Short mmCIF file of C-alpha atoms and ligand atoms in Angstrom, two decimals:
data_model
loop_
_atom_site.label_atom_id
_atom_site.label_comp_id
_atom_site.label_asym_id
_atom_site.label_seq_id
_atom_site.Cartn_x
_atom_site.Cartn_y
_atom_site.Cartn_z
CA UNK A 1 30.75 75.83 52.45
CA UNK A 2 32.82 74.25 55.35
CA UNK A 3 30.48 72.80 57.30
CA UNK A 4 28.54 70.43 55.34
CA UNK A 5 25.28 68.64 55.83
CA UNK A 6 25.70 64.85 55.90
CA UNK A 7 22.92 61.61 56.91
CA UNK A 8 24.32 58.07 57.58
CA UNK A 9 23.20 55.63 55.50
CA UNK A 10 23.57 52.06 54.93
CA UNK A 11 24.25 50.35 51.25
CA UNK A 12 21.19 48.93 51.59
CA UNK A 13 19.06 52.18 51.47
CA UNK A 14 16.60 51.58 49.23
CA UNK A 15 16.12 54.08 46.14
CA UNK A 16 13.64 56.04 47.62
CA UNK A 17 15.34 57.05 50.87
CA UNK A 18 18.56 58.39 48.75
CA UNK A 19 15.73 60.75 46.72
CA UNK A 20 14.24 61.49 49.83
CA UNK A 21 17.75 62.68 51.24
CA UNK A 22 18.59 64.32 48.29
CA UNK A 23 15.12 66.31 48.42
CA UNK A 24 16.66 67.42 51.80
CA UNK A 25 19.23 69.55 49.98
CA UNK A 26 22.00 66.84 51.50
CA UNK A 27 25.05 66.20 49.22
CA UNK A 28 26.73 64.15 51.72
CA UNK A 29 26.61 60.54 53.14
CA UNK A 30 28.55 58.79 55.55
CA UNK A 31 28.79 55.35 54.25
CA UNK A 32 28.16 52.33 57.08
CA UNK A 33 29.63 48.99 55.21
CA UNK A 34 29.40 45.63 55.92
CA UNK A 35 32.97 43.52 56.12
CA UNK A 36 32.12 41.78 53.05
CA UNK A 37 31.37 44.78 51.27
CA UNK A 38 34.74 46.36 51.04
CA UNK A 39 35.81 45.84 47.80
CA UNK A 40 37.02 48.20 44.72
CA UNK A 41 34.04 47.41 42.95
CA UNK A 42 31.70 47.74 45.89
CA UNK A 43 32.24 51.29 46.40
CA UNK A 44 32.32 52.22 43.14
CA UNK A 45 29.02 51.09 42.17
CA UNK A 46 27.70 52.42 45.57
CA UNK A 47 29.48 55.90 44.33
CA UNK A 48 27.73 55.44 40.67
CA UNK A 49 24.34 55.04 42.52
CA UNK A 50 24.51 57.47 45.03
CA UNK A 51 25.63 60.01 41.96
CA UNK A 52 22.09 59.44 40.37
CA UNK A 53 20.72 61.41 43.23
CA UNK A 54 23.86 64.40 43.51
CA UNK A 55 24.98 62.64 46.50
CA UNK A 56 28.32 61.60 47.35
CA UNK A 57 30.09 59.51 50.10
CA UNK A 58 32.40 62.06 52.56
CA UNK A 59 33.73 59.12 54.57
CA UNK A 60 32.77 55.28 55.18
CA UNK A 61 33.57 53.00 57.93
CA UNK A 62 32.56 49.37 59.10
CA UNK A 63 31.48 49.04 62.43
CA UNK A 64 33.50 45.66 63.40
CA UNK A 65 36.31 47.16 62.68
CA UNK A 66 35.70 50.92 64.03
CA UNK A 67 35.03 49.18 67.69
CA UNK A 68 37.19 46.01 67.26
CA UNK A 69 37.84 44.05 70.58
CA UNK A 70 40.85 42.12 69.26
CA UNK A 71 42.62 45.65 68.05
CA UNK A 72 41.33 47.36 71.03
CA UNK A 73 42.56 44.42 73.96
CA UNK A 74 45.11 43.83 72.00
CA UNK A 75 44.27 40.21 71.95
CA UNK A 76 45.95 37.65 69.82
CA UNK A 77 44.04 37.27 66.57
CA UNK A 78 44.98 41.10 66.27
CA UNK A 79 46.98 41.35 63.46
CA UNK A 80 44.86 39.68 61.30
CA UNK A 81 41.47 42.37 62.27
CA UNK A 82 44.67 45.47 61.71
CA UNK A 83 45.28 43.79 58.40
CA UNK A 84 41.47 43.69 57.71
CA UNK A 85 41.81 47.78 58.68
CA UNK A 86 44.35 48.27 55.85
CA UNK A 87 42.70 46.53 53.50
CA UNK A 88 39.74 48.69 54.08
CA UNK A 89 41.98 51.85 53.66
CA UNK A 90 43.24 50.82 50.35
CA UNK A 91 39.74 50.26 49.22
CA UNK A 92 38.71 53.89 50.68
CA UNK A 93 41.49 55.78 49.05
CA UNK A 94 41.42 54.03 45.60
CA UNK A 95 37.87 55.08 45.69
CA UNK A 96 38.82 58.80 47.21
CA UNK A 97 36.86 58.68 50.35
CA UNK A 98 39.02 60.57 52.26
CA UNK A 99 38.17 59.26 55.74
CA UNK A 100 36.87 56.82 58.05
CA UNK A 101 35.79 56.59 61.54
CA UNK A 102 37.56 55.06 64.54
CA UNK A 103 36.01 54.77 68.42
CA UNK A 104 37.97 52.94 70.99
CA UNK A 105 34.99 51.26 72.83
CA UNK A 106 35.50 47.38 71.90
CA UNK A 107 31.75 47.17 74.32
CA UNK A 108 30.08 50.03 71.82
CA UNK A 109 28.04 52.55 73.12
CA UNK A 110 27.23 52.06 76.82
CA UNK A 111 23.67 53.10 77.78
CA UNK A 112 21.20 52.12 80.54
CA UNK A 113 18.85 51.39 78.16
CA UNK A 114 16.05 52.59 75.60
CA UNK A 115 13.34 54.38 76.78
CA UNK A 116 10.43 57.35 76.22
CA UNK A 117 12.23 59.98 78.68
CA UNK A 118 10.85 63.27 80.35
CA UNK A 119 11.93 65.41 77.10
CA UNK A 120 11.11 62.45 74.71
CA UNK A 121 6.71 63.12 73.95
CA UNK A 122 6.85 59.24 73.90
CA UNK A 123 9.77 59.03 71.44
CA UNK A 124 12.03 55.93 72.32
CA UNK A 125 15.92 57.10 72.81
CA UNK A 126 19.16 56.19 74.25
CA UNK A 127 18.89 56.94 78.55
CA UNK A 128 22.05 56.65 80.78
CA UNK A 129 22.33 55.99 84.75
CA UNK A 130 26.30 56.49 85.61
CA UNK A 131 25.76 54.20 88.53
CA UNK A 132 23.92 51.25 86.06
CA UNK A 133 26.98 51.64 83.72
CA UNK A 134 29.75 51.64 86.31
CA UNK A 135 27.63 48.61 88.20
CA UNK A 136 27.63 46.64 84.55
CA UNK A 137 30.24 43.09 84.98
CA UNK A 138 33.57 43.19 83.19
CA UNK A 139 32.52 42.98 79.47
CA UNK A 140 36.37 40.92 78.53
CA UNK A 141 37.28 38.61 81.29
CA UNK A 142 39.30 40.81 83.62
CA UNK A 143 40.60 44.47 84.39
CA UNK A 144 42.67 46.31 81.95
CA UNK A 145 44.97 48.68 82.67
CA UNK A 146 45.45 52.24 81.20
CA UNK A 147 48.79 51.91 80.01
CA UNK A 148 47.60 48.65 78.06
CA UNK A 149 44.65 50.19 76.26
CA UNK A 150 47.09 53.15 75.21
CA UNK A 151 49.71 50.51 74.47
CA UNK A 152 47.48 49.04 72.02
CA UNK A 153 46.79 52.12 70.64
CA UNK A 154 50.31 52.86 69.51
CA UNK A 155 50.37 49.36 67.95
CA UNK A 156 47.64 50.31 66.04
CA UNK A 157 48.48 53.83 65.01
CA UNK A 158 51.77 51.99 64.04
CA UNK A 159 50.37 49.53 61.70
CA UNK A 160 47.60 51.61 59.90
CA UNK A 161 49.29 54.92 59.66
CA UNK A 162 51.79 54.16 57.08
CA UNK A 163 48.55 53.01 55.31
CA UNK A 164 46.57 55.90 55.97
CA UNK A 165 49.27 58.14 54.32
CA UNK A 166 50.01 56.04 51.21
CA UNK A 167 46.47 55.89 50.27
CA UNK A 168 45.52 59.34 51.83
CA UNK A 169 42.66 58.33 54.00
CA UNK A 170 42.34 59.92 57.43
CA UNK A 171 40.75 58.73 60.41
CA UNK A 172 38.33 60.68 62.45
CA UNK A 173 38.31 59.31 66.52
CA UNK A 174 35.10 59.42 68.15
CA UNK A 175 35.51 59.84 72.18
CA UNK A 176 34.20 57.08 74.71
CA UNK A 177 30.60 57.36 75.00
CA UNK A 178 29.72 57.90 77.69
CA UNK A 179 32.82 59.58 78.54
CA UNK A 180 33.79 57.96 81.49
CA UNK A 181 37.82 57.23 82.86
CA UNK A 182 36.39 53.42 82.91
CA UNK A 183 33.91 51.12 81.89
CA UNK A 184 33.33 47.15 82.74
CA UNK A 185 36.93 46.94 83.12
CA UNK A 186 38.11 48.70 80.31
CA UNK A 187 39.92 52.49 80.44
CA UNK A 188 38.43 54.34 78.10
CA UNK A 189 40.75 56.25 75.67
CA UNK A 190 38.95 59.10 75.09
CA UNK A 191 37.32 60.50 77.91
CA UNK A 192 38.68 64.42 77.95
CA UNK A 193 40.41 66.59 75.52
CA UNK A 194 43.50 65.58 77.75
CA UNK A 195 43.68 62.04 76.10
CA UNK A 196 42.68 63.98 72.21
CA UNK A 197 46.17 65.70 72.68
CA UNK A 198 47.99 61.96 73.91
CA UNK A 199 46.38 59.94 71.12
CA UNK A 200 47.57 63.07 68.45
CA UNK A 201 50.80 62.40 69.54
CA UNK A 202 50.75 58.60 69.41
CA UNK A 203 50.02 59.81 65.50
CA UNK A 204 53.48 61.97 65.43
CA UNK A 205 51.09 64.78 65.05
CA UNK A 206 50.36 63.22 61.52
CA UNK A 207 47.31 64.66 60.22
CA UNK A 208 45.56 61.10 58.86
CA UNK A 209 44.18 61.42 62.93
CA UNK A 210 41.91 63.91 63.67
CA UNK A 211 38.67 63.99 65.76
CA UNK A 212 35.01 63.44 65.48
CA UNK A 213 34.00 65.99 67.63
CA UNK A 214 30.91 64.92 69.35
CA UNK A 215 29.12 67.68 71.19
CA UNK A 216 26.90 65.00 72.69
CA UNK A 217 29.69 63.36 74.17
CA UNK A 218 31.06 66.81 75.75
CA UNK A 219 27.51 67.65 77.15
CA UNK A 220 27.51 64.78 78.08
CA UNK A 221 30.48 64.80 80.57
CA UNK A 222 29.89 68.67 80.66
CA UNK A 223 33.02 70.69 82.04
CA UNK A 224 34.68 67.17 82.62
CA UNK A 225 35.39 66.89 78.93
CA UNK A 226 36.46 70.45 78.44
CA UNK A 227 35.52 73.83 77.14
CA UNK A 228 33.45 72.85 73.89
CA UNK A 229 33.23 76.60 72.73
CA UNK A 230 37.13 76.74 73.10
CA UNK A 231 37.46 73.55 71.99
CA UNK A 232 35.48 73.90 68.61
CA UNK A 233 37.48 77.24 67.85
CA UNK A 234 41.15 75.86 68.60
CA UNK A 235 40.41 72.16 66.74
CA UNK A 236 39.44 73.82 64.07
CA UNK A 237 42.07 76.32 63.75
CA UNK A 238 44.68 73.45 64.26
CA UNK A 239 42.00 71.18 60.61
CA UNK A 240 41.43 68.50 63.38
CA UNK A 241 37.44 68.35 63.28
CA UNK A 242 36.59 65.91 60.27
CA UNK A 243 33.40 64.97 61.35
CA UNK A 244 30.83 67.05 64.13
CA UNK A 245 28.05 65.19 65.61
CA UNK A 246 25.41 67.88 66.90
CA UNK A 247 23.88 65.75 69.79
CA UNK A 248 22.35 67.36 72.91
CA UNK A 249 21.27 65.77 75.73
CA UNK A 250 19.08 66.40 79.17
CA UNK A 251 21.70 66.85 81.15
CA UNK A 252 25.20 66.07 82.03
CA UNK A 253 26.04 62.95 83.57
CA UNK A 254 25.57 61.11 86.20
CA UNK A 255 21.87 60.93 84.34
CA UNK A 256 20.85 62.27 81.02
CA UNK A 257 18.75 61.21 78.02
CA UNK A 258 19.32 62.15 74.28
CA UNK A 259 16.96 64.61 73.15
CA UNK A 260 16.08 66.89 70.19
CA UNK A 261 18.58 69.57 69.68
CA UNK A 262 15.99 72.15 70.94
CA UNK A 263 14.43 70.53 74.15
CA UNK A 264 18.20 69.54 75.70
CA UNK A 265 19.99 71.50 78.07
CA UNK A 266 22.94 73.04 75.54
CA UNK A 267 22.09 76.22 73.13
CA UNK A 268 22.62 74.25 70.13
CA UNK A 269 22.32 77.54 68.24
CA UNK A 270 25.22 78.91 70.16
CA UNK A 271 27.34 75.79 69.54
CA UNK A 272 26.29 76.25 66.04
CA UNK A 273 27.60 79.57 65.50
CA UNK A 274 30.54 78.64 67.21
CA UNK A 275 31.66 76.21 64.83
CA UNK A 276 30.60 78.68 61.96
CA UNK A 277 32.49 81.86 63.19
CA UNK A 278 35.45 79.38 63.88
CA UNK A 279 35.32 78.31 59.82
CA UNK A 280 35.19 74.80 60.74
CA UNK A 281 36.00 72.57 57.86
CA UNK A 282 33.55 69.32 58.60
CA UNK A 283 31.03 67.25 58.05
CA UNK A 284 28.29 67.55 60.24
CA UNK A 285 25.10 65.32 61.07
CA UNK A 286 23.06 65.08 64.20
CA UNK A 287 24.48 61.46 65.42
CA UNK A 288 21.65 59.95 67.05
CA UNK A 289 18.16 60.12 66.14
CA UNK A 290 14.96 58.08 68.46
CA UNK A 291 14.08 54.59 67.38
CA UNK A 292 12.12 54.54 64.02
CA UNK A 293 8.53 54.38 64.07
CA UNK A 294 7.27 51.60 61.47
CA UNK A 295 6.03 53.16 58.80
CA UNK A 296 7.76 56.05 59.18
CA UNK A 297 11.20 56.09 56.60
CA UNK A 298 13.05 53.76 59.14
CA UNK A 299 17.03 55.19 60.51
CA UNK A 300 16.46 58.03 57.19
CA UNK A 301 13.08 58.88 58.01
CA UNK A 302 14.24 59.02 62.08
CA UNK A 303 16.98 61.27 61.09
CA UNK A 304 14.72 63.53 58.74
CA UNK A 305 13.68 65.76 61.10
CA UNK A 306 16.46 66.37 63.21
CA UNK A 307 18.64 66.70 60.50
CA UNK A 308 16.29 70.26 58.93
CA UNK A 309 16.24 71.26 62.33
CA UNK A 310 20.61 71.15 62.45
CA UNK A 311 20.45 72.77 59.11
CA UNK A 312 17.91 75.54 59.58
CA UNK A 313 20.33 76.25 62.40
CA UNK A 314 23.27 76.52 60.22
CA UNK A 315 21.86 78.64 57.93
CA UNK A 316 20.63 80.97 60.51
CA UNK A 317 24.27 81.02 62.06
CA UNK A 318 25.70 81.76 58.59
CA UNK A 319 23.03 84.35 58.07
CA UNK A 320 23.91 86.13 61.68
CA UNK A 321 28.12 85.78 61.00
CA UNK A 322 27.51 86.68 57.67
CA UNK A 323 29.29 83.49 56.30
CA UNK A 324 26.44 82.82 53.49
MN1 LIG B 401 28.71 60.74 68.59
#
């Protein structure tokens, strides 16, 4: 199978959410850690558990250090948070994880807010105004510059990479989300498949970098970003796409809210069968899912739904390419 089913979990799922993913017919999990749990040990006893219910751990990653201000301003305690990125690769690749997840947003995700939206039937999900984003302050102070944010880049794809290849651990780069050339103050790296191609070279074309292709974040910007369809085909021709998140949205920009995959304004099914008639090698999951309802299975529960809906599509695109 090359694309294959994944959920995001914490360590901290309890027992019954990792048999309730594995009664999904998931094998995968993406792995969020904590800074003080990457350690050896750590991950191996999270691998032994997660083995008691056929699951195992495609890639991990650690949130302060996937959107790190110091690495991504390039301010001065920065060597210390790259060191801290090391570390965490030698602890990934002694424990075979083969990647982890990088987005060069040191402000996160940038939405207008939380809300029930037109598409939503009261569900509570991410909503974005261009013109509330671009009117937010400066998040760090002062203006950056382009050439700084790529700058710092480079120093970081110098320090990590000779990491990344001893210990065989790639990194998968999410775009800017949204995807736009600038927010409070900061360029954004990723904001087109333009800047993909620049930060692949910052890597020497090494490929420990390759892309977490969001479709929400292309829908998002719509043609702005690119041409998904020919962008799914030639990334994964060139074994770029580690990770796909299958995100739609209302609208492109300037206003959209997340939706469902089937109430948004992209065929998911065609994206779908793009990436399968393109033999895209990948973990997929659906990204976002609306707020949890109490009760209700909390971030696992919130992603149950959408997450059969991605892979009834999947199987139906397999079915129609006849890639079963
Ligand atoms: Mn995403």
């Amino acid at each position: 199978m090359s694309l294959r089913p994944q959920m995001t979990i914490a360590a901290a799922e309890p027992e019954e959410g990792l048999a309730f993913i594995q009664q999904m017919g998931i094998r995968y999990v993406s792995l969020m850690l904590k800074p003080e749990e990457i350690t050896e040990d750590f991950v191996k006893a999270q691998q032994e558990r997660l083995a008691r219910y056929n699951l195992e751990i495609s890639d991990a990653f650690c949130t302060p250090l996937q959107k790190n201000k110091s690495i991504h301003l390039g301010l001065p305690d920065r060597d210390g948070e790259i060191e801290k990125f090391n570390r965490m690769l030698e602890v990934l690749g002694r424990a075979k994880v083969p990647f982890t997840s990088i987005a060069w947003q040191p402000d996160g995700i940038l939405r207008t807010d939380w809300r029930a939206g037109a598409h939503t039937r009261g569900g509570i999900s991410m909503y974005c105004d261009q013109a509330e984003v671009l009117a937010k302050p400066l998040s760090a102070g002062r203006e950056y510059t382009e050439e700084e944010i790529w700058g710092n880049f480079q120093y970081f794809m110098d320090r990590v990479l000779p990491t990344a290849e001893k210990y065989q651990v790639a990194m998968a780069l999410h775009p800017n989300d949204p995807p736009l050339a600038c927010l409070t103050g900061v360029p954004s790296l990723i904001w087109n498949t333009q800047c993909y191609e620049r930060a692949f070279a910052c890597a020497h074309g090494s490929p420990l970098l390759g892309m977490k292709l969001c479709v929400g974040c292309w829908l998002e910007a719509g043609d702005a970003f690119g041409d998904l369809m020919a962008d799914i085909a030639k990334y994964s021709a060139q074994g770029k796409i580690l990770c796909v998140h299958f995100r739609n949205v209302s609208a492109p920009l300037p206003v959209f809210e997340e939706t469902l995959a089937e109430d948004g304004y992209a065929d998911m099914y065609a994206i779908m069968k793009a990436f399968v008639a393109a033999d895209c090698h990948a973990v997929i999951s659906i990204d976002h899912a609306f707020r949890p309802l109490p009760g209700m299975g909390g971030m696992t529960g919130a992603a149950a739904y959408s997450t059969g809906y991605m892979k009834g599509l999947l199987e139906a695109a397999r079915r129609e390419l006849g890639k079963v």
